[in-house]
Coordinates of C-alpha atoms and ligand atoms in Angstrom, one line a residue:
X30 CA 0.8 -54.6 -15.5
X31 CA 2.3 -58.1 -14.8
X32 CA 5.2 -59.2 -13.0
X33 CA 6.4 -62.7 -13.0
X34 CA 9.2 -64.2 -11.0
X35 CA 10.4 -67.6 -11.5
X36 CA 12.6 -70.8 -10.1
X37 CA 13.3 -73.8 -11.6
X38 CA 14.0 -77.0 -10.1
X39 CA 16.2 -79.8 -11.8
X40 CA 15.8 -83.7 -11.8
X41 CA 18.5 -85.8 -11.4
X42 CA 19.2 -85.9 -14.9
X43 CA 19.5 -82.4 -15.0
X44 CA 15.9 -81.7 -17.0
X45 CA 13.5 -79.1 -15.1
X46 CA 11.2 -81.1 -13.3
X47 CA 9.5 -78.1 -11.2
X48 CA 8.6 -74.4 -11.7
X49 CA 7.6 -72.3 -8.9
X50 CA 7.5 -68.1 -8.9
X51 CA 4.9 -65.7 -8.0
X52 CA 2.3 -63.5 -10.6
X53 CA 1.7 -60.0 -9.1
X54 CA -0.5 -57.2 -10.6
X55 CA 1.8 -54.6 -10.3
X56 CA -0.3 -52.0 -11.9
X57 CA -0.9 -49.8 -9.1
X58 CA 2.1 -49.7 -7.6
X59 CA 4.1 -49.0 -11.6
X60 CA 1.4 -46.2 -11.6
X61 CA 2.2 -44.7 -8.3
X62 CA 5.8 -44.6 -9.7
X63 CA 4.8 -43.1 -13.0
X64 CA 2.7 -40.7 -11.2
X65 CA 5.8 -39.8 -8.5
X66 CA 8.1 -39.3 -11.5
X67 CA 5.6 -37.3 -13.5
X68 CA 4.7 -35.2 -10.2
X69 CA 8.5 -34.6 -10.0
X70 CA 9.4 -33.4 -13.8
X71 CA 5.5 -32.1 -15.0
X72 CA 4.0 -28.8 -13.9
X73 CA 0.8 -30.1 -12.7
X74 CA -1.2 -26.6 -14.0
X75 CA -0.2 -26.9 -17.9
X76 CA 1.5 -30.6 -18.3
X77 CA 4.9 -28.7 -19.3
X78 CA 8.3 -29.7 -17.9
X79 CA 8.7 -27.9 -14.4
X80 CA 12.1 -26.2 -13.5
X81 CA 13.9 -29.6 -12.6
X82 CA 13.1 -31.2 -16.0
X83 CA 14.0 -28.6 -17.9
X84 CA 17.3 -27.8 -16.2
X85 CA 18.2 -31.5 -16.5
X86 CA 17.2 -31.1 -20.4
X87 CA 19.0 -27.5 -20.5
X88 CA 22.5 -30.0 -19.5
X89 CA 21.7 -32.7 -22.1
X90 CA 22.0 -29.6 -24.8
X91 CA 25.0 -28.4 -23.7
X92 CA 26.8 -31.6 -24.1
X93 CA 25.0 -32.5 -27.3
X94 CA 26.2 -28.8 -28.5
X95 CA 29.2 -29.4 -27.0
X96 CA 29.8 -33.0 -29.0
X97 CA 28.6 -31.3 -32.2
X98 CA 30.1 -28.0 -32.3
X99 CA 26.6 -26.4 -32.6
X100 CA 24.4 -23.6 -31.1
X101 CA 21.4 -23.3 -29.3
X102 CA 19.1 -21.2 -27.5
X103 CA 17.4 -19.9 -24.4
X104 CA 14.3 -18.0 -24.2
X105 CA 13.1 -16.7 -21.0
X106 CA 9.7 -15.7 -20.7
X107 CA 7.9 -13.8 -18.5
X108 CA 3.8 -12.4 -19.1
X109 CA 3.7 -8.5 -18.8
X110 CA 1.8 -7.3 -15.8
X111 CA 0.3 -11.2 -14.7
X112 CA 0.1 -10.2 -11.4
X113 CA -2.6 -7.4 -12.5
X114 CA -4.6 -10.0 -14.2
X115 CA -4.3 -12.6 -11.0
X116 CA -5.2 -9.7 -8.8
X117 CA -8.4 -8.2 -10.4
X118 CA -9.8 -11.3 -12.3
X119 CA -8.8 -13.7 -9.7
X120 CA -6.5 -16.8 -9.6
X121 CA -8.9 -19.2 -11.5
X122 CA -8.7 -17.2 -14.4
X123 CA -4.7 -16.5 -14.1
X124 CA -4.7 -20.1 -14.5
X125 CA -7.0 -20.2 -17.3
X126 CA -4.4 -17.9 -18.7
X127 CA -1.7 -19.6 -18.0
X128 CA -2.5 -23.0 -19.6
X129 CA -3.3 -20.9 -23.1
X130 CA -0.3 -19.4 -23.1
X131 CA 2.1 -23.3 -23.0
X132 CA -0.5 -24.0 -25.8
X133 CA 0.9 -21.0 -27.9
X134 CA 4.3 -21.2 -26.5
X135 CA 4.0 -24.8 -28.0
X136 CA 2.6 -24.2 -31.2
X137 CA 5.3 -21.1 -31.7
X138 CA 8.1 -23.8 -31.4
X139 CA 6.0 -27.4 -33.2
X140 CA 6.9 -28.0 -36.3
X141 CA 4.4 -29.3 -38.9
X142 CA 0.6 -28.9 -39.2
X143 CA 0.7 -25.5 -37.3
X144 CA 3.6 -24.2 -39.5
X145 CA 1.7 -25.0 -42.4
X146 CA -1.2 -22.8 -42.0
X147 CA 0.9 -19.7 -42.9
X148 CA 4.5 -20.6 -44.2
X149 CA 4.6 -17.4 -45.8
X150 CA 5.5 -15.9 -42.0
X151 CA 9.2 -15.8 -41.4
X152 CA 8.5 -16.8 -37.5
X153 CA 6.6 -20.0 -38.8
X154 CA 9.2 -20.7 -41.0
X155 CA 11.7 -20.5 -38.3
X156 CA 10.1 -22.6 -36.0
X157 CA 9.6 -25.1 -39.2
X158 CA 13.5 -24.8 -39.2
X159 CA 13.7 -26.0 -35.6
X160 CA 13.6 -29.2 -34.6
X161 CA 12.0 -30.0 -31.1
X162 CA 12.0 -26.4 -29.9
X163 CA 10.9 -27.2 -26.3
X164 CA 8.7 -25.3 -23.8
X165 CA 8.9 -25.3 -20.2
X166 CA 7.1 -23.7 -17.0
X167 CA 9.4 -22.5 -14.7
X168 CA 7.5 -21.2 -12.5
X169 CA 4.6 -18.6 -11.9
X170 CA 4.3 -16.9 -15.4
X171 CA 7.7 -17.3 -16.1
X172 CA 8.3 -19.6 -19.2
X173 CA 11.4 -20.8 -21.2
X174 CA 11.7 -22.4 -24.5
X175 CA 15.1 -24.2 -25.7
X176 CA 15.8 -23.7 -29.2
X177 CA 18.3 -26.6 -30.6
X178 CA 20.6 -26.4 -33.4
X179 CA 20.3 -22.8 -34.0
X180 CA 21.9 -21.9 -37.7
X181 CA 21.7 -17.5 -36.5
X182 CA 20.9 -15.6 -33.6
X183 CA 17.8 -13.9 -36.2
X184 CA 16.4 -17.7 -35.8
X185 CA 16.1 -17.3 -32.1
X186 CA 15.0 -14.1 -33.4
X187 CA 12.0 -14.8 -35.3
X188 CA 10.6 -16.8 -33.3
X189 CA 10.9 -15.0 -30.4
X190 CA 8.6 -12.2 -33.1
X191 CA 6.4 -14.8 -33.7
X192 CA 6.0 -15.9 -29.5
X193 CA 5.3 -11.5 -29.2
X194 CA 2.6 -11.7 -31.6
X195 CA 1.1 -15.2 -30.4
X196 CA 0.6 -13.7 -26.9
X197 CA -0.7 -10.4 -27.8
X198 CA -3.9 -11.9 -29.8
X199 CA -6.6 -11.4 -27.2
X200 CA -7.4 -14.5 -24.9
X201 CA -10.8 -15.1 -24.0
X202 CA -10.7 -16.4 -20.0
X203 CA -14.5 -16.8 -18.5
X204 CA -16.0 -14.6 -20.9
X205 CA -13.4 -11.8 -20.4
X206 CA -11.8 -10.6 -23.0
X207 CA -7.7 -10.7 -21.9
X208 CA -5.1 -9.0 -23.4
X209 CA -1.6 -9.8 -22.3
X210 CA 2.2 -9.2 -23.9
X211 CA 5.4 -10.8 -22.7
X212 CA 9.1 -9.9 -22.3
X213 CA 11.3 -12.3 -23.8
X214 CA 15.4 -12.9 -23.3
X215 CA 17.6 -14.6 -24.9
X216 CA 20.9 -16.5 -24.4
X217 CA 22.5 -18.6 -27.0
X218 CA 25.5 -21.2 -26.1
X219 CA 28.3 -21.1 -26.5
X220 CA 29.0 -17.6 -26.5
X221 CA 26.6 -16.1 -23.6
X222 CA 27.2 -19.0 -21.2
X223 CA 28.8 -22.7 -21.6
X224 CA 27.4 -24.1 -18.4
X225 CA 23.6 -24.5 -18.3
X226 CA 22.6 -22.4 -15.6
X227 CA 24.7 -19.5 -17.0
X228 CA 23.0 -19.9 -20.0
X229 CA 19.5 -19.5 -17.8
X230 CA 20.8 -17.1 -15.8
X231 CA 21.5 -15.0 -18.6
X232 CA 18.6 -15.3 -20.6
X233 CA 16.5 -14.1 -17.2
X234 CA 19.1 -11.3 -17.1
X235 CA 17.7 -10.2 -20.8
X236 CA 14.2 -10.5 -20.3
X237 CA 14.6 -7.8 -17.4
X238 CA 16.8 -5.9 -20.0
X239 CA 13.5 -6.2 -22.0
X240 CA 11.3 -5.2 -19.5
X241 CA 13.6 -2.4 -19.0
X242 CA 12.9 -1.4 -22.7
X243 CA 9.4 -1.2 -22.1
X244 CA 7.7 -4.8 -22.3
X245 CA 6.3 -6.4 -25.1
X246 CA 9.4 -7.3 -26.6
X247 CA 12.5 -9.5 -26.8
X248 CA 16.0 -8.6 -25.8
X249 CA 19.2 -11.0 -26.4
X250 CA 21.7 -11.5 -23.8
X251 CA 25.1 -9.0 -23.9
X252 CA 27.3 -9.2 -21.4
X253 CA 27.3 -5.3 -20.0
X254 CA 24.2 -5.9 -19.3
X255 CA 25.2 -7.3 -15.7
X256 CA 26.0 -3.6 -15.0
X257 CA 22.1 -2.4 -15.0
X258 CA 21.3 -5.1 -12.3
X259 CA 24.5 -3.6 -10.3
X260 CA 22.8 -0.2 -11.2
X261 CA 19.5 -1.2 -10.4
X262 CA 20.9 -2.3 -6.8
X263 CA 22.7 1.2 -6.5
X264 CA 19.3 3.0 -6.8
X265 CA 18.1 1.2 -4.5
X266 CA 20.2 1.7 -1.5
X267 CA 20.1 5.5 -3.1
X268 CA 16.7 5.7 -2.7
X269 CA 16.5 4.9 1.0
X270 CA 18.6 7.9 1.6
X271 CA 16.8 10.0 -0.3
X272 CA 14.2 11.1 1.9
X273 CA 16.5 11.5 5.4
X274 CA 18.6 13.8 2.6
X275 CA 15.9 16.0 1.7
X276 CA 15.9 15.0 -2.1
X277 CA 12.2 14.4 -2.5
X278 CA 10.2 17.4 -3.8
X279 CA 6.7 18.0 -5.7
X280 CA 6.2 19.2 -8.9
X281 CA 2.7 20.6 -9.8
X282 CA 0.7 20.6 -12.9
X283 CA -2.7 22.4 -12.9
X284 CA -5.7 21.1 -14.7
X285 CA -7.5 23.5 -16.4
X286 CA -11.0 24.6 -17.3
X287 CA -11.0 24.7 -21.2
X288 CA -14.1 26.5 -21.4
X289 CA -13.2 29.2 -19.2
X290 CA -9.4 29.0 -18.7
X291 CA -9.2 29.0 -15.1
X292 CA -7.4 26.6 -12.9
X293 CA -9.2 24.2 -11.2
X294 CA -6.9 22.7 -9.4
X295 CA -3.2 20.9 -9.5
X296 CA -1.6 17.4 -9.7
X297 CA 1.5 16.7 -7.1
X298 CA 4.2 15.0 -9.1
X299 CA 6.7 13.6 -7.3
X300 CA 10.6 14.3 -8.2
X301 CA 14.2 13.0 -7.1
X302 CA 16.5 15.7 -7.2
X303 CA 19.8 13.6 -7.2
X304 CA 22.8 15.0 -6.5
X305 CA 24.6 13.0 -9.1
X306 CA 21.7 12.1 -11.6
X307 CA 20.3 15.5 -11.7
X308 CA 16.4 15.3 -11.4
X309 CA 15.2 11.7 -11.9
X310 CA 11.3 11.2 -13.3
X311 CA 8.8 8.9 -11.3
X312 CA 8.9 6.4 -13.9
X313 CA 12.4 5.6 -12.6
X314 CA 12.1 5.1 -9.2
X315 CA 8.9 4.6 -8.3
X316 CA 9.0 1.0 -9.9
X317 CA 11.7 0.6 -7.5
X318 CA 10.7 2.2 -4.4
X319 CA 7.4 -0.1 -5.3
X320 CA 9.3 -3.2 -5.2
X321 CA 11.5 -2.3 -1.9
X322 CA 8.3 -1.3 0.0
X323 CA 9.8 2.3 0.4
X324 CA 7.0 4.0 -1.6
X325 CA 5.0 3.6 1.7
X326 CA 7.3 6.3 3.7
X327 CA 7.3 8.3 0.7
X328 CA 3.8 8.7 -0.2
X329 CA 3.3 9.9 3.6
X330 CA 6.2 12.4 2.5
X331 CA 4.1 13.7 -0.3
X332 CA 0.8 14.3 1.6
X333 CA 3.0 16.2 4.1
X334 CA 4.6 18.2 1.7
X335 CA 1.6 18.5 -0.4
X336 CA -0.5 20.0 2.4
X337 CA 2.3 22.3 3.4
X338 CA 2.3 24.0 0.5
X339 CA -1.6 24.1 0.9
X340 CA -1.1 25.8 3.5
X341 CA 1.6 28.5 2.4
X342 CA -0.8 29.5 -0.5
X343 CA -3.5 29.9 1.8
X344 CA -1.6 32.1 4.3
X345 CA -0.7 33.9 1.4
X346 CA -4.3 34.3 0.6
X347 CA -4.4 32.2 -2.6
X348 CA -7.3 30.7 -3.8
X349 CA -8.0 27.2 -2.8
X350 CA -7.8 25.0 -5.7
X351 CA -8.1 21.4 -5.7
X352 CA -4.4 19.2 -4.4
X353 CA -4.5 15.9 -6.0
X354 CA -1.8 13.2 -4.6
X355 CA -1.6 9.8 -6.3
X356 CA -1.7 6.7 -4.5
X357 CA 0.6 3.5 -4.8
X358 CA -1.3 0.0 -3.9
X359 CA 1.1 -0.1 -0.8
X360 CA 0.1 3.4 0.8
X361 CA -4.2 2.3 0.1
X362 CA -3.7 -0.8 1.5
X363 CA -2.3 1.0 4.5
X364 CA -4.6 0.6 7.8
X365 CA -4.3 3.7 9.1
X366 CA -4.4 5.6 5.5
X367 CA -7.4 7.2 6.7
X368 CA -6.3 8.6 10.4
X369 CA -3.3 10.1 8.7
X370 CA -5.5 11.7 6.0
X371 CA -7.5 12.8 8.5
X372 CA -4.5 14.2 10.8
X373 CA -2.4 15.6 8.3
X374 CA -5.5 17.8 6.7
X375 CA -6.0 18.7 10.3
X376 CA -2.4 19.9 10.9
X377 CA -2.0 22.0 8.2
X378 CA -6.1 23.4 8.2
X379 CA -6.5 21.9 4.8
X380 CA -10.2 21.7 3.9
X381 CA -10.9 18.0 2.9
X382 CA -12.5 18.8 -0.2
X383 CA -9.6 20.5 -1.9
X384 CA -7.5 17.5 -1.1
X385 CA -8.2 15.0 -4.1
X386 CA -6.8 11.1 -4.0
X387 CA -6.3 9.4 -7.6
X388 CA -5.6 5.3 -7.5
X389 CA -5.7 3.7 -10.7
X390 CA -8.4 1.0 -11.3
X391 CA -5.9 -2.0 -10.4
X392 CA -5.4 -0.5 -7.3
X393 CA -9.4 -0.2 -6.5
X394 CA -10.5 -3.3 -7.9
X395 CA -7.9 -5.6 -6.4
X396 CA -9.8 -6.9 -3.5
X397 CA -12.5 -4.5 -4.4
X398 CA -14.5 -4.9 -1.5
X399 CA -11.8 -3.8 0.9
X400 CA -11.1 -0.7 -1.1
X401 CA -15.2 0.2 -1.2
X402 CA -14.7 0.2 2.6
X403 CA -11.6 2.6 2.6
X404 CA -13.5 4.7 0.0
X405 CA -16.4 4.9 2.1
X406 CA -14.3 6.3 5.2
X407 CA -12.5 8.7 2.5
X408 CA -15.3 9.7 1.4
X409 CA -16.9 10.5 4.8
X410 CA -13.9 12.5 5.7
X411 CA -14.9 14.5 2.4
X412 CA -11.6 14.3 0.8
X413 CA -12.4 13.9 -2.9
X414 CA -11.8 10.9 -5.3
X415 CA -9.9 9.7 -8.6
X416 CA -9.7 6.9 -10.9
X417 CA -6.4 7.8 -12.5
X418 CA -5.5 6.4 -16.4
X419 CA -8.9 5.3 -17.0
X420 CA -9.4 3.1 -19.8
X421 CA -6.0 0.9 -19.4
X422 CA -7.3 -1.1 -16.4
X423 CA -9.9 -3.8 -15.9
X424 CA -13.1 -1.8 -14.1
X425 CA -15.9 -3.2 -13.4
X426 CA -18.7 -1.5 -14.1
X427 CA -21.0 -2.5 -11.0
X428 CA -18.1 -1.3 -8.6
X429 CA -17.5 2.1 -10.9
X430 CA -21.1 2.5 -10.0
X431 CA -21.1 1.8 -6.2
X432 CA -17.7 3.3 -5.4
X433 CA -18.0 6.6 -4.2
X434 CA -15.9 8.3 -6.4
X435 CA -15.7 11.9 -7.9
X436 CA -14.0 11.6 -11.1
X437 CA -12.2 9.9 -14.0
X438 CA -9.2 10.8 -15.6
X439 CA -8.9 9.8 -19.0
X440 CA -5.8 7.7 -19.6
X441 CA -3.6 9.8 -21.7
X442 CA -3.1 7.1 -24.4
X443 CA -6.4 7.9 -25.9
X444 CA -6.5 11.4 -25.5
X445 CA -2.9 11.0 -28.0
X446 CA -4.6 9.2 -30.5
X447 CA -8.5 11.4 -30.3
X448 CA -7.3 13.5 -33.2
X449 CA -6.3 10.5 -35.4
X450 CA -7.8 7.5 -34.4
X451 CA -11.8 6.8 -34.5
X452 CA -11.9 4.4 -32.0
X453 CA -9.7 6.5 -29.1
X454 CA -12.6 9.0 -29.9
X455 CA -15.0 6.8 -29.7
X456 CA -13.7 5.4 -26.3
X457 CA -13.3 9.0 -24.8
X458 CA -17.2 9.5 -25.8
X459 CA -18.1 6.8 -24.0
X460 CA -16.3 7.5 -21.0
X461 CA -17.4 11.1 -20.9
X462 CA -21.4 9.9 -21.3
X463 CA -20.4 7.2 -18.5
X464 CA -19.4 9.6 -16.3
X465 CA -22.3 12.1 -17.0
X466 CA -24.5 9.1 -15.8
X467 CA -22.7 8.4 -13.1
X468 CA -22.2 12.0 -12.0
X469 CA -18.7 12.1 -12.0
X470 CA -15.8 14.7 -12.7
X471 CA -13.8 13.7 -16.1
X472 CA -10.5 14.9 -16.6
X473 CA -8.5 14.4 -19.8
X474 CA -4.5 13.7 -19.0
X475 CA -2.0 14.7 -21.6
X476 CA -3.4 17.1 -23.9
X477 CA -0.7 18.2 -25.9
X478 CA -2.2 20.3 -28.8
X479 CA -4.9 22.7 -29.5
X480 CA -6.2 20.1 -31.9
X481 CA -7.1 17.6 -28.8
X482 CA -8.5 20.3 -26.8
X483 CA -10.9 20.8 -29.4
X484 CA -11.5 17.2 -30.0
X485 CA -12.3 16.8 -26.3
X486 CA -14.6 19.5 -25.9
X487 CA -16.5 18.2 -28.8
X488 CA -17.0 14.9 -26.9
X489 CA -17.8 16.9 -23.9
X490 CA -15.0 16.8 -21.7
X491 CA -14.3 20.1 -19.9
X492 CA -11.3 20.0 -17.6
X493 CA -8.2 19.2 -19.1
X494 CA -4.3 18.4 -18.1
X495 CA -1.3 18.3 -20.3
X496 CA 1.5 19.9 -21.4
X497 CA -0.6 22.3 -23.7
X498 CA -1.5 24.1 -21.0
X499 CA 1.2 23.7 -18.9
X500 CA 4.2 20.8 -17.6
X501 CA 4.5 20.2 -14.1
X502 CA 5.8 23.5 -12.5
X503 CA 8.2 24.0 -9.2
X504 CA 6.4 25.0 -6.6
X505 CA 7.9 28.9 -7.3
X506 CA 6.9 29.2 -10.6
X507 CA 3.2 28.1 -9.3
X508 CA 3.0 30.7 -6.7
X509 CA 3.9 32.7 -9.5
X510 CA 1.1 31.6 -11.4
X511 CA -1.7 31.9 -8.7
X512 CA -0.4 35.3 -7.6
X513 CA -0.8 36.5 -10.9
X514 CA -4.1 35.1 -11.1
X515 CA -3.2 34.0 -14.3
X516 CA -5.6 31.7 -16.3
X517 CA -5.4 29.9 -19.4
X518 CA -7.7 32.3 -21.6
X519 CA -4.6 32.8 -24.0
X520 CA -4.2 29.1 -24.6
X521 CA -7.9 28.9 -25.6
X522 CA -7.8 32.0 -27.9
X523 CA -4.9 30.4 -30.5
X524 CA -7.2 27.7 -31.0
X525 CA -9.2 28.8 -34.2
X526 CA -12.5 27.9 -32.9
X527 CA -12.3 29.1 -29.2
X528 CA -13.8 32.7 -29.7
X529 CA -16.8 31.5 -30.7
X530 CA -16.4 28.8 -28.0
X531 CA -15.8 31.1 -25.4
X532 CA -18.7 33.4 -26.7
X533 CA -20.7 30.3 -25.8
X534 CA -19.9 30.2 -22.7
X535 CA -20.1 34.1 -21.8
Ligands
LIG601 P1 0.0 10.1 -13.6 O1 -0.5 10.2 -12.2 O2 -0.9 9.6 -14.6 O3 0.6 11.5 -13.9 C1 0.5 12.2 -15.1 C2 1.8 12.0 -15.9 O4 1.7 12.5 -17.2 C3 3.0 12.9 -15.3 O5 4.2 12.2 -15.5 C4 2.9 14.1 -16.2 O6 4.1 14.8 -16.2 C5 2.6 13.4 -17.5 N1 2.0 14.4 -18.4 C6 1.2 15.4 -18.1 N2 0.9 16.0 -19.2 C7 1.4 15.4 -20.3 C8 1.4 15.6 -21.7 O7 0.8 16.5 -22.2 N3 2.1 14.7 -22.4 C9 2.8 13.7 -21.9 N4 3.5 12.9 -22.7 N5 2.9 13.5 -20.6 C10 2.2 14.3 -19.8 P2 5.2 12.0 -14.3 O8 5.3 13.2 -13.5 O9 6.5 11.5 -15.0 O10 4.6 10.8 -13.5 C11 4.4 9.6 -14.0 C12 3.6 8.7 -13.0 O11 4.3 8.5 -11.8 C13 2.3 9.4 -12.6 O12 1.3 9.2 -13.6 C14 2.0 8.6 -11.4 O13 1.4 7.3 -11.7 C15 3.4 8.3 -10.8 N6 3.6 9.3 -9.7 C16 4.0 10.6 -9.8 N7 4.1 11.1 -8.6 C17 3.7 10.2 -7.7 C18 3.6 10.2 -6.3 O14 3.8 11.1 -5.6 N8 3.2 9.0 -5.7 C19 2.9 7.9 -6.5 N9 2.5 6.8 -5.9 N10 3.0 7.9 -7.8 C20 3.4 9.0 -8.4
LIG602 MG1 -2.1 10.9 -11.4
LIG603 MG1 -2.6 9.3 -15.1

C-alpha cells in the first residue's frame, strides 16, 4: 500500500511550476493497524467476533430495532460439561472443539447453500428467514448468536432446535469420537431488556435456567427467573451452615448378591435434612457445595460419619460388609486424602478392606498420572476401589488396565434401557467381559425391576444395586436389616426364573 503526499509550487503567473511530496510504502505499518484492530474485535481461536465486537454490534441492533419498531434476539450459548472434555482429552482438543462448534453455530444462522440442503426442516427454514443471524465467542465455551428482525419468539425458537441438534451430532477431535450438547438462553428486545447488556444479561440468566432444566436444551428469558439466582445464593450461604448445624446425614443403600441374595455391602448417600426444605437430594446441593469448594469439608464429614457407623454395627456384632463413600474431584485432589483415610479407619478400627472409594472416570483420568499415584497409596493402605457410572465418561483403556482398581459400577443409564434396547445390552456385555479380564468387581446401579436383574445375570453380572432390592435406607432401618440378618432371597424368588437360578447356584 501507497501513500502519496503532495505540494505544489506556483509561478508568477499563477501556473504550477513545481511538485514536490514524498511516496511511502505504507504496507506494513496499514497491516500492523489491520492486525491491531482485528486482534481487538476477532477471537484469535475461531475468527469470530470476541465479546467487545459483539457488544458494540449488540448496541447497533438496539437502535436499528429501536428506529424500526422491530424485534430481535439473543442466544446465549454455553457447551454442556466443556470443562470435562478440556480436562480428560486435553486443551488441544478443547480447541479443536471449539473451532467446530463457530462452524455449526455459523451454518445454523447462514442463509443460503446450507439452508438448501434440507429446507424441508423448520430450523433451516428459520434460519433461511433470518437475515445475517450473527455468531460470536464470548469467551471460553460460551457463545452468542444475534438474531435480527425476528417475526415470533418460535423463530428464535427453531433455530435454537436446530443449534441443539447441530451440536449433538458426534465431532470427531484427533481421532476421538466427541459427543457434546449445549444449553441455550434466550432474550428477545424489546420486551426482556431495551438496553444491550440487559438483553445479554438476560439471555445468560436463561441459559442457567436451561442448565437448571437439565442441559441439552433451550430456555427463553422470563423475568421471575431472577428469583432462582437469589435462590441459588440462599442455598449457598445455607449450606455453609449446614454442617456446624448438624443437618448432614447418610443414607445407605446395600448392593446385593443376586445369585444368593445376601448383602455384600452398602453405598453412603449423603442427605440435607433442612429444616425448612425438608430433606434435599444430592443432586441439589452437591452441584453447589462443588462450586463453593465446601464439598471438601463435607466429604471429610461423610468418612467420619461413615466409619462411625462402621463401628456401631461392629460393636454390635454385625457382620462387616463393604462401606462405599463417593468421592468429589476436590476431596481426591486433596494432599492429605490418604493420611486422613488412613487416620480415620484407624480411629474408628475400621478394617481397610471393607471401606470402598468410588470416583467416577472424569475424576481419575483428569491428570491421570497424579490420580495412579493416589491410587497406588490407596491401594497400599488396602482400602478398596470404584469407578462409579461407568460407561458415561471418557476411560482410557490403558489406565483402566494399570489403575489399581477393584470394581466397576455400571452407569445406571444402561442398566434402564438392558431390557429394551440392544445396544445398552450389548454395552453391559462388554463391560462385564472387560472386567472379567481385568479381574475386577462389576456392580450394576439402578436396577429397578425383576426383568433387569434377569437381564444382567444373563450378561453375567452378579452384584446388583437399585431400588428393586432396596432405596437408600436411614441408618435405623439398616441396623434393622443386618440384625435381622435379612437377605434378599425373596426378591429373587418373584422373579419367574430364579428357582431354577438359585438351584444353580445350590
Ligand atoms: P451415585 O454415586 O451414582 O449414587 C447412586 C444414585 O442412584 C443415588 O442417588 C441412588 O439413590 C440412585 N439410585 C439407586 N438405585 C436406583 C434405582 O433403582 N433407580 C434410580 N432411578 N435411582 C437409583 P442419590 O442418592 O440421589 O445420589 C446422587 C449422586 O450424588 C450420587 O450418584 C453421587 O454421585 C452423589 N453423591 C451422593 N452422596 C455423595 C457424597 O457423600 N459425596 C459425594 N461427593 N457425592 C455424593
Ligand atoms: Mg456412587
Ligand atoms: Mg453411580
Amino acid at each position: 500500500m501507497i501513500h502519496t503526499q503532495t505540494s505544489s509550487r506556483a509561478g508568477r503567473d499563477g501556473t504550477v511550476v513545481r511538485l514536490y511530496g514524498t511516496v511511502q510504502d505504507i504496507t506494513e505499518r496499514k497491516n500492523a493497524e489491520e492486525k491491531m484492530h482485528y486482534l481487538a474485535m476477532y477471537d484469535a481461536l475461531t475468527g469470530l467476533p470476541n465479546r467487545q465486537f459483539f457488544q458494540e454490534q449488540l448496541e447497533h441492533a438496539v437502535l436499528r430495532a429501536q428506529r424500526s419498531g422491530s424485534h430481535f434476539g439473543v442466544m446465549f450459548i454455553d457447551l454442556d460439561r466443556f470443562k470435562r472434555i478440556n480436562d480428560t482429552l486435553g486443551h488441544a482438543t478443547g480447541d479443536m472443539l471449539l473451532r467446530e462448534v463457530s462452524m455449526r453455530l455459523g451454518g445454523c444462522v447462514r442463509g443460503g447453500d446450507v439452508v438448501a440442503r434440507e429446507s424441508s426442516d423448520p430450523g433451516y427454514q428459520a434460519a433461511r428467514e433470518i437475515q445475517a443471524g450473527r455468531v460470536a465467542r464470548l469467551a471460553g465455551d460460551e457463545f452468542t448468536v444475534t438474531l435480527d428482525t425476528l417475526k415470533s419468539p418460535q423463530d428464535a425458537a427453531r433455530v435454537a432446535q436446530r443449534i441443539l441438534a447441530e451440536m449433538s451430532r458426534p465431532f470427531m477431535l484427533n481421532g476421538n469420537e466427541v459427543v457434546v450438547t449445549a444449553s441455550v438462553g434466550i432474550a428477545i428486545f424489546p420486551q426482556d431488556g431495551e438496553q444491550a447488556s440487559v438483553l445479554l444479561k438476560n439471555a445468560d440468566a436463561a441459559m442457567y435456567q436451561a442448565k437448571e432444566l437439565g442441559k441439552n436444551t433451550y430456555h427463553f428469558f422470563a423475568g421471575d427467573m431472577n428469583s432462582a439466582a437469589v435462590e441459588k445464593l440462599k442455598m449457598e450461604s445455607e449450606l455453609r451452615h449446614a454442617l456446624e448445624r448438624n443437618e448432614l446425614l447418610l443414607h445407605y443403600q446395600p448392593k446385593v448378591d443376586a445369585r444368593s441374595g445376601r448383602i455384600t455391602g452398602v453405598e453412603a448417600l449423603m442427605r440435607w435434612q433442612h429444616p425448612e426444605r425438608g430433606l434435599v437430594p444430592p443432586g441439589v446441593f452437591i452441584p453447589v457445595a462443588e462450586e463453593t469448594g465446601l464439598i471438601v469439608a463435607m466429604g471429610e464429614w461423610v468418612l467420619e460419619e461413615a466409619c462411625r457407623q462402621k463401628k456401631i454395627w461392629r460393636d454390635a456384632g454385625l457382620p462387616g460388609i463393604d462401606m462405599a463413600i463417593n468421592l468429589a474431584s476436590p476431596s481426591f485432589r486433596k494432599t492429605d486424602l490418604v493420611e486422613r483415610v488412613a487416620d480415620t479407619l484407624t480411629r474408628y478400627g475400621v478394617p481397610p478392606t471393607e471401606l470402598c472409594l468410588e470416583a467416577t472416570e472424569s475424576i481419575l483420568m483428569r491428570d491421570a498420572d497424579v490420580a495412579m499415584v493416589t491410587l497406588n497409596r490407596l491401594r497400599d493402605l488396602g482400602v478398596k476401589l470404584s469407578i462409579d457410572d461407568f460407561g458415561t465418561g471418557y476411560s482410557s483403556l490403558s489406565y483402566l488396565r494399570r489403575f489399581p482398581i477393584n470394581q466397576l459400577k455400571i452407569d445406571r443409564s444402561f442398566v434402564n434401557e438392558v431390557t429394551s434396547c440392544p445396544d445398552d445390552a450389548a454395552i453391559i456385555a462388554a463391560i462385564v467381559s472387560l472386567a472379567r479380564t481385568l479381574k475386577l468387581e462389576v456392580v450394576a446401579e439402578g436396577v429397578e425391576t425383576a426383568d433387569q436383574m434377569r437381564r444382567l445375570i444373563e450378561q453375567g453380572c452378579r452384584i446388583m444395586q437399585g431400588f428393586y432390592f432396596s432405596k437408600p435406607l436411614t441408618s435405623e432401618d439398616l441396623t434393622r436389616l443386618l440384625t435381622r440378618g435379612t437377605d434378599f432371597r425373596a426378591k429373587l424368588f418373584r422373579a419367574p426364573f430364579a428357582a431354577a437360578e438359585l438351584a444353580q447356584v445350590a
